[in-house]
């Protein structure tokens, strides 16, 4: 029984730990430890994203719609890789806005007061949802499996990519540009 408990603890730790990369193409859901590895899903193999709606830290209630590529970052203020990637995500949110890309965050396992300080410190310029129950809605597609995780949803509302761990300039540029050029979901 002690061995089983230790194995369960280790599994939970791997699924929820902070993480600090390359791209693999997947036709199905796969577990990726939070090491910056990205999964890109071919357009014909994508699963619909759930409705992303709820209270945000900055803007009251919000519902993200289709018609734009959405970059959704799952973060917590205590997570070192989240702090490292925050300036990059803010810069990308500004530079990709004119290309029809919308950025949003989902706060997880954190307090609102700590999150507000994080937003202020790193000048996040996109909304952050405060209800991490939204994450469970991704169970039929690419599941957010680490903190941080970044999901990219195509303009037709299908989950196109996931980065489990800290994003980099090169990786995020490649994934967003690839999703922007993708043909419509088949």
XYZ file of N, CA and C in Angstrom:
558
model
N 0.831 -1.188 0.000
C 0.000 0.000 0.000
C 0.880 1.257 0.000
N 1.970 1.211 0.761
C 2.881 2.344 0.820
C 3.486 2.635 -0.552
N 3.841 1.583 -1.289
C 4.408 1.727 -2.621
C 3.399 2.361 -3.576
N 2.122 1.927 -3.480
C 1.057 2.481 -4.322
C 0.873 3.960 -4.038
N 0.874 4.340 -2.752
C 0.727 5.751 -2.391
C 1.862 6.583 -2.952
N 3.072 6.066 -2.878
C 4.227 6.767 -3.416
C 4.111 6.920 -4.929
N 3.642 5.878 -5.614
C 3.466 5.937 -7.068
C 2.397 6.949 -7.439
N 1.308 6.995 -6.689
C 0.239 7.972 -6.953
C 0.770 9.385 -6.737
N 1.505 9.590 -5.626
C 2.075 10.905 -5.365
C 3.002 11.340 -6.491
N 3.862 10.442 -6.943
C 4.796 10.770 -8.021
C 4.061 11.129 -9.297
N 3.001 10.403 -9.608
C 2.206 10.691 -10.811
C 1.557 12.051 -10.724
N 0.973 12.369 -9.562
C 0.322 13.670 -9.380
C 1.355 14.780 -9.479
N 2.534 14.577 -8.880
C 3.586 15.579 -8.955
C 3.995 15.852 -10.392
N 4.174 14.823 -11.178
C 4.550 14.995 -12.582
C 3.485 15.721 -13.370
N 2.229 15.463 -13.048
C 1.133 16.099 -13.779
C 0.959 17.560 -13.415
N 1.346 17.938 -12.200
C 1.010 19.279 -11.743
C 2.201 20.166 -11.483
N 3.400 19.686 -11.655
C 4.575 20.469 -11.323
C 4.871 21.559 -12.324
N 5.626 22.527 -11.862
C 6.110 23.552 -12.764
C 7.084 22.912 -13.737
N 7.252 23.524 -14.856
C 8.125 22.940 -15.846
C 8.953 23.998 -16.524
N 9.976 23.631 -17.057
C 10.740 24.653 -17.709
C 10.781 24.411 -19.185
N 12.462 21.517 -24.999
C 11.239 21.742 -25.721
C 11.316 21.294 -27.175
N 10.678 21.052 -28.219
C 10.472 20.644 -29.539
C 9.020 20.402 -29.822
N 8.728 20.140 -31.094
C 7.350 19.898 -31.515
C 7.206 18.462 -31.972
N 6.146 17.825 -31.538
C 5.803 16.523 -32.090
C 4.416 16.641 -32.690
N 4.164 15.889 -33.725
C 2.849 15.897 -34.354
C 2.082 14.713 -33.812
N 0.830 14.966 -33.429
C 0.034 13.899 -32.836
C -1.314 13.810 -33.510
N -1.785 12.613 -33.649
C -3.136 12.384 -34.131
C -4.057 12.048 -32.974
N -3.510 11.901 -31.797
C -4.304 11.542 -30.641
C -3.743 12.226 -29.412
N -4.523 12.159 -28.340
C -4.117 12.744 -27.082
C -2.949 11.949 -26.505
N -1.948 12.630 -25.965
C -0.808 11.947 -25.375
C -0.361 12.718 -24.147
N 0.130 12.014 -23.141
C 0.663 12.675 -21.961
C 2.053 13.192 -22.260
N 2.301 14.429 -21.879
C 3.610 15.029 -22.044
C 3.981 15.640 -20.711
N 5.101 15.240 -20.153
C 5.533 15.879 -18.915
C 5.888 17.319 -19.238
N 5.783 18.191 -18.255
C 5.976 19.613 -18.476
C 7.401 20.006 -18.732
N 7.919 19.688 -19.896
C 9.306 19.987 -20.207
C 9.458 20.865 -21.448
N 8.401 21.577 -21.811
C 8.466 22.467 -22.959
C 8.189 21.796 -24.282
N 7.828 20.526 -24.262
C 7.528 19.806 -25.498
C 6.168 20.249 -26.021
N 6.084 20.410 -27.317
C 4.840 20.835 -27.953
C 4.237 19.696 -28.750
N 2.932 19.657 -28.758
C 2.194 18.744 -29.626
C 1.386 19.606 -30.583
N 1.536 19.341 -31.860
C 0.754 20.003 -32.899
C -0.169 18.945 -33.496
N -1.448 19.287 -33.634
C -2.432 18.342 -34.167
C -2.811 18.789 -35.579
N -2.694 17.872 -36.527
C -3.095 18.176 -37.900
C -4.562 18.578 -37.913
N -4.918 19.484 -38.791
C -6.262 20.061 -38.766
C -7.369 19.019 -38.852
N -7.180 17.972 -39.638
C -8.229 16.951 -39.777
C -8.391 16.083 -38.524
N -7.425 16.125 -37.620
C -7.460 15.287 -36.421
C -7.805 16.048 -35.143
N -8.121 17.312 -35.254
C -8.381 18.133 -34.077
C -9.746 17.848 -33.450
N -9.796 18.108 -32.143
C -11.042 17.975 -31.375
C -11.526 19.378 -31.022
N -12.851 19.536 -30.915
C -13.378 20.858 -30.573
C -12.909 21.309 -29.186
N -12.620 22.586 -29.077
C -12.311 23.179 -27.773
C -13.627 23.414 -27.036
N -13.596 23.359 -25.725
C -14.817 23.673 -24.975
C -15.085 25.177 -24.994
N -16.272 25.548 -24.590
C -16.600 26.960 -24.416
C -15.739 27.494 -23.278
N -15.053 28.571 -23.531
C -14.203 29.179 -22.512
C -14.901 30.446 -22.062
N -15.447 30.373 -20.872
C -16.285 31.448 -20.376
C -16.200 31.507 -18.857
N -16.285 32.716 -18.315
C -16.307 32.849 -16.862
C -15.769 34.179 -16.398
N -15.572 34.259 -15.086
C -15.059 35.469 -14.460
C -13.568 35.606 -14.753
N -13.130 36.846 -14.921
C -11.715 37.119 -15.142
C -11.190 38.032 -14.040
N -9.888 38.081 -13.905
C -9.258 38.957 -12.922
C -9.530 40.428 -13.225
N -9.469 40.786 -14.499
C -9.471 42.193 -14.877
C -10.780 42.701 -15.478
N -11.501 41.876 -16.195
C -12.576 42.380 -17.050
C -13.963 41.846 -16.733
N -14.234 41.376 -15.532
C -15.542 40.794 -15.241
C -15.694 39.474 -15.978
N -16.903 39.177 -16.423
C -17.157 37.929 -17.156
C -16.799 38.087 -18.621
N -16.332 36.984 -19.206
C -15.894 37.002 -20.597
C -16.161 35.639 -21.207
N -16.521 35.630 -22.478
C -16.638 34.396 -23.249
C -15.789 34.560 -24.501
N -14.868 33.610 -24.706
C -14.043 33.643 -25.912
C -14.825 32.965 -27.029
N -14.822 33.562 -28.199
C -15.555 33.007 -29.326
C -14.639 32.433 -30.379
N -15.248 31.999 -31.463
C -14.464 31.487 -32.586
C -14.250 32.621 -33.588
N -13.519 32.323 -34.632
C -13.223 33.328 -35.644
C -11.831 33.891 -35.499
N -11.206 33.653 -34.345
C -9.833 34.072 -34.097
C -9.058 32.883 -33.569
N -7.761 32.906 -33.806
C -6.888 31.939 -33.150
C -6.765 32.396 -31.698
N -6.883 31.455 -30.767
C -6.795 31.779 -29.344
C -5.570 31.084 -28.757
N -4.766 31.855 -28.049
C -3.635 31.317 -27.300
C -4.032 31.400 -25.832
N -4.143 30.250 -25.204
C -4.641 30.140 -23.835
C -3.519 29.612 -22.944
N -3.095 30.432 -21.992
C -1.973 30.078 -21.124
C -2.471 29.782 -19.713
N -2.129 28.607 -19.198
C -2.491 28.217 -17.844
C -1.290 28.517 -16.962
N -1.510 29.318 -15.900
C -0.395 29.801 -15.109
C -0.757 29.953 -13.632
N 0.269 30.172 -12.824
C 0.141 30.501 -11.404
C 1.280 31.448 -11.041
N 1.043 32.339 -10.116
C 2.056 33.342 -9.768
C 3.290 32.729 -9.104
N 3.150 31.600 -8.450
C 4.263 30.962 -7.749
C 5.152 30.118 -8.663
N 4.771 29.982 -9.913
C 5.457 29.109 -10.861
C 6.575 29.880 -11.570
N 7.836 29.446 -11.373
C 8.986 30.133 -11.977
C 8.925 30.182 -13.504
N 8.607 29.079 -14.208
C 8.507 29.170 -15.663
C 7.375 30.111 -16.116
N 6.323 30.217 -15.310
C 5.231 31.153 -15.634
C 5.750 32.592 -15.589
N 6.538 32.885 -14.572
C 7.133 34.221 -14.460
C 8.092 34.478 -15.612
N 8.839 33.457 -16.008
C 9.815 33.620 -17.095
C 9.131 33.883 -18.433
N 7.994 33.228 -18.691
C 7.344 33.369 -19.995
C 6.340 34.523 -20.060
N 5.966 35.113 -18.946
C 4.936 36.161 -18.926
C 5.269 37.355 -19.834
N 6.476 37.920 -19.792
C 6.777 39.045 -20.687
C 6.660 38.663 -22.168
N 7.105 37.465 -22.509
C 7.007 36.978 -23.883
C 5.543 36.906 -24.326
N 4.688 36.340 -23.483
C 3.272 36.219 -23.829
C 2.618 37.587 -23.999
N 2.964 38.532 -23.143
C 2.423 39.893 -23.289
C 2.874 40.535 -24.596
N 4.150 40.366 -24.941
C 4.658 40.906 -26.209
C 3.950 40.267 -27.398
N 3.776 38.960 -27.353
C 3.096 38.255 -28.440
C 1.640 38.683 -28.558
N 0.983 38.894 -27.429
C -0.420 39.319 -27.457
C -0.570 40.631 -28.217
N 0.373 41.531 -28.017
C 0.338 42.808 -28.736
C 0.685 42.635 -30.211
N 1.734 41.884 -30.497
C 2.197 41.780 -31.880
C 1.290 40.926 -32.758
N 0.554 39.982 -32.186
C -0.316 39.121 -32.989
C -1.780 39.562 -33.008
N -2.121 40.599 -32.274
C -3.507 41.073 -32.238
C -4.008 41.449 -33.630
N -3.184 42.133 -34.392
C -3.589 42.568 -35.738
C -3.718 41.397 -36.713
N -3.203 40.223 -36.325
C -3.306 39.037 -37.178
C -4.493 38.152 -36.788
N -5.336 38.655 -35.882
C -6.514 37.902 -35.479
C -6.256 36.862 -34.413
N -5.230 37.073 -33.598
C -4.918 36.139 -32.518
C -5.290 36.797 -31.189
N -6.029 36.048 -30.384
C -6.466 36.533 -29.073
C -5.778 35.718 -27.985
N -5.249 36.391 -26.979
C -4.588 35.733 -25.859
C -5.480 35.808 -24.630
N -5.431 34.769 -23.819
C -6.117 34.740 -22.530
C -5.360 33.795 -21.617
N -5.567 33.948 -20.334
C -4.943 33.072 -19.356
C -5.994 32.377 -18.515
N -5.568 31.314 -17.857
C -6.393 30.657 -16.838
C -5.513 30.507 -15.608
N -5.936 31.107 -14.526
C -5.237 31.018 -13.260
C -5.558 29.672 -12.622
N -4.557 29.002 -12.097
C -4.802 27.728 -11.425
C -3.992 27.647 -10.139
N -4.603 27.074 -9.122
C -3.949 26.799 -7.843
C -3.246 28.012 -7.266
N -3.967 29.129 -7.242
C -3.380 30.383 -6.799
C -4.454 31.256 -6.180
N -4.031 32.282 -5.477
C -4.977 33.240 -4.900
C -5.153 34.416 -5.860
N -6.306 35.034 -5.785
C -6.594 36.183 -6.645
C -5.642 37.331 -6.329
N -5.348 37.564 -5.058
C -4.458 38.681 -4.708
C -3.051 38.470 -5.274
N -2.528 37.257 -5.185
C -1.203 36.973 -5.766
C -1.234 37.109 -7.283
N -2.330 36.662 -7.878
C -2.465 36.747 -9.336
C -2.528 38.195 -9.802
N -3.247 39.029 -9.070
C -3.333 40.455 -9.449
C -1.958 41.121 -9.385
N -1.163 40.774 -8.385
C 0.200 41.301 -8.294
C 1.054 40.823 -9.469
N 0.882 39.562 -9.853
C 1.597 38.991 -10.991
C 1.239 39.751 -12.266
N -0.045 39.969 -12.490
C -0.521 40.693 -13.677
C 0.077 42.087 -13.717
N 0.078 42.750 -12.583
C 0.637 44.111 -12.494
C 2.149 44.095 -12.740
N 2.842 43.175 -12.074
C 4.306 43.101 -12.192
C 4.758 42.825 -13.613
N 4.073 41.874 -14.287
C 4.491 41.469 -15.621
C 3.708 42.148 -16.737
N 2.837 43.084 -16.346
C 2.070 43.885 -17.315
C 1.322 43.012 -18.322
N 0.647 41.962 -17.801
C -0.151 41.123 -18.691
C -1.249 41.970 -19.316
N -1.358 41.915 -20.626
C -2.289 42.761 -21.364
C -3.434 41.953 -21.970
N -3.735 40.826 -21.376
C -4.835 39.988 -21.830
C -5.575 39.472 -20.593
N -6.834 39.095 -20.756
C -7.619 38.655 -19.599
C -7.181 37.294 -19.077
N -7.403 37.091 -17.783
C -7.127 35.809 -17.146
C -8.384 35.328 -16.442
N -8.822 34.123 -16.804
C -9.969 33.503 -16.148
C -9.548 33.008 -14.769
N -10.446 33.155 -13.796
C -10.123 32.766 -12.425
C -10.675 31.397 -12.040
N -11.499 30.799 -12.857
C -12.091 29.497 -12.543
C -11.350 28.402 -13.291
N -10.467 27.688 -12.584
C -9.698 26.663 -13.274
C -10.498 25.396 -13.547
N -11.790 25.395 -13.236
C -12.660 24.286 -13.641
C -12.764 24.227 -15.169
N -12.439 25.315 -15.826
C -12.412 25.353 -17.294
C -11.449 24.277 -17.827
N -10.388 24.015 -17.098
C -9.378 23.050 -17.542
C -9.954 21.653 -17.719
N -10.878 21.265 -16.865
C -11.477 19.929 -16.956
C -12.282 19.757 -18.238
N -12.722 20.853 -18.819
C -13.514 20.787 -20.050
C -12.681 20.342 -21.251
N -11.361 20.347 -21.127
C -10.475 19.943 -22.218
C -10.211 18.439 -22.237
N -10.891 17.667 -21.406
C -10.602 16.238 -21.266
C -10.768 15.457 -22.566
N -11.521 15.966 -23.533
C -11.713 15.260 -24.801
C -10.769 15.741 -25.899
N -9.842 16.608 -25.551
C -8.882 17.092 -26.545
C -7.491 17.056 -25.919
N -6.672 18.046 -26.158
C -5.351 18.110 -25.533
C -5.522 18.694 -24.130
N -5.277 17.887 -23.145
C -5.497 18.272 -21.754
C -4.319 19.111 -21.255
N -4.603 20.254 -20.604
C -3.525 20.987 -19.945
C -2.956 20.090 -18.847
N -1.678 19.746 -18.932
C -1.125 18.732 -18.047
C 0.067 19.191 -17.228
N 0.345 20.473 -17.224
C 1.452 21.005 -16.441
C 1.175 22.475 -16.185
N 1.937 23.045 -15.288
C 1.879 24.480 -15.056
C 3.270 25.004 -15.364
N 3.431 25.821 -16.385
C 2.416 26.325 -17.305
C 2.115 25.340 -18.444
N 0.976 25.535 -19.039
C 0.605 24.899 -20.304
C 0.051 25.998 -21.188
N 0.382 25.958 -22.460
C -0.185 26.893 -23.429
C -0.886 26.085 -24.502
N -2.159 26.406 -24.711
C -2.962 25.765 -25.750
C -3.207 26.765 -26.864
N -3.226 26.281 -28.101
C -3.577 27.136 -29.235
C -4.815 26.527 -29.875
N -5.850 27.347 -29.974
C -7.130 26.939 -30.548
C -7.269 27.632 -31.889
N -7.586 26.857 -32.932
C -7.671 27.462 -34.267
C -8.915 28.341 -34.395
N -9.012 29.064 -35.482
C -10.099 30.033 -35.672
C -11.464 29.381 -35.849
N -11.490 28.065 -35.983
C -12.760 27.339 -36.103
C -13.157 26.688 -34.781
N -12.378 26.918 -33.725
C -12.720 26.419 -32.405
C -12.203 25.036 -32.075
N -11.129 24.591 -32.757
C -10.551 23.282 -32.509
C -9.162 23.430 -31.880
N -8.834 22.536 -30.951
C -7.543 22.600 -30.272
C -6.455 22.123 -31.238
N -5.519 23.019 -31.546
C -4.504 22.759 -32.556
C -3.137 22.407 -31.980
N -2.826 22.895 -30.787
C -1.480 22.667 -30.248
C -1.475 22.833 -28.739
N -0.462 22.210 -28.143
C -0.243 22.349 -26.695
C 1.255 22.376 -26.435
N 1.669 23.302 -25.595
C 3.031 23.326 -25.079
C 2.921 23.068 -23.581
N 3.505 21.976 -23.137
C 3.508 21.635 -21.714
C 4.815 22.112 -21.122
N 4.771 23.263 -20.503
C 5.970 23.882 -19.951
C 6.138 25.272 -20.526
N 7.265 25.854 -20.257
C 7.554 27.221 -20.672
C 7.671 27.332 -22.193
N 7.019 28.349 -22.763
C 7.123 28.599 -24.196
C 8.382 29.417 -24.475
N 8.859 29.308 -25.705
C 9.991 30.120 -26.149
C 9.519 30.954 -27.336
N 10.286 31.959 -27.678
C 9.952 32.806 -28.828
C 9.845 31.957 -30.087
N 10.844 31.134 -30.355
C 10.865 30.334 -31.588
C 9.691 29.364 -31.638
N 9.440 28.675 -30.547
C 8.365 27.682 -30.525
C 6.999 28.323 -30.677
N 6.738 29.390 -29.932
C 5.435 30.041 -30.016
C 5.214 30.681 -31.383
N 6.254 31.276 -31.939
C 6.160 31.852 -33.285
C 5.811 30.769 -34.298
N 6.529 29.656 -34.238
C 6.292 28.568 -35.182
C 4.867 28.025 -35.070
N 4.415 27.779 -33.849
C 3.076 27.202 -33.665
C 1.964 28.155 -34.089
N 2.046 29.409 -33.662
C 0.992 30.370 -34.028
C 0.943 30.546 -35.545
N 2.102 30.734 -36.166
C 2.123 30.924 -37.619
C 1.602 29.699 -38.357
N 1.923 28.526 -37.866
C 1.442 27.290 -38.475
C -0.083 27.196 -38.377
N -0.637 27.520 -37.207
C -2.092 27.467 -37.023
C -2.781 28.543 -37.860
N -2.179 29.718 -37.969
C -2.764 30.778 -38.801
C -2.843 30.366 -40.270
N -1.898 29.548 -40.750
C -1.855 29.128 -42.149
C -2.623 27.838 -42.422
N -3.083 27.170 -41.366
C -3.756 25.898 -41.519
C -5.015 26.009 -42.370
N -5.308 24.964 -43.124
C -6.602 24.916 -43.814
C -7.705 24.718 -42.774
N -8.948 25.016 -43.130
C -10.052 24.816 -42.192
C -10.141 23.363 -41.743
N -10.694 23.169 -40.552
C -10.889 21.824 -40.018
C -11.752 21.001 -40.968
N -11.297 19.784 -41.259
C -12.021 18.922 -42.202
C -13.176 18.212 -41.540
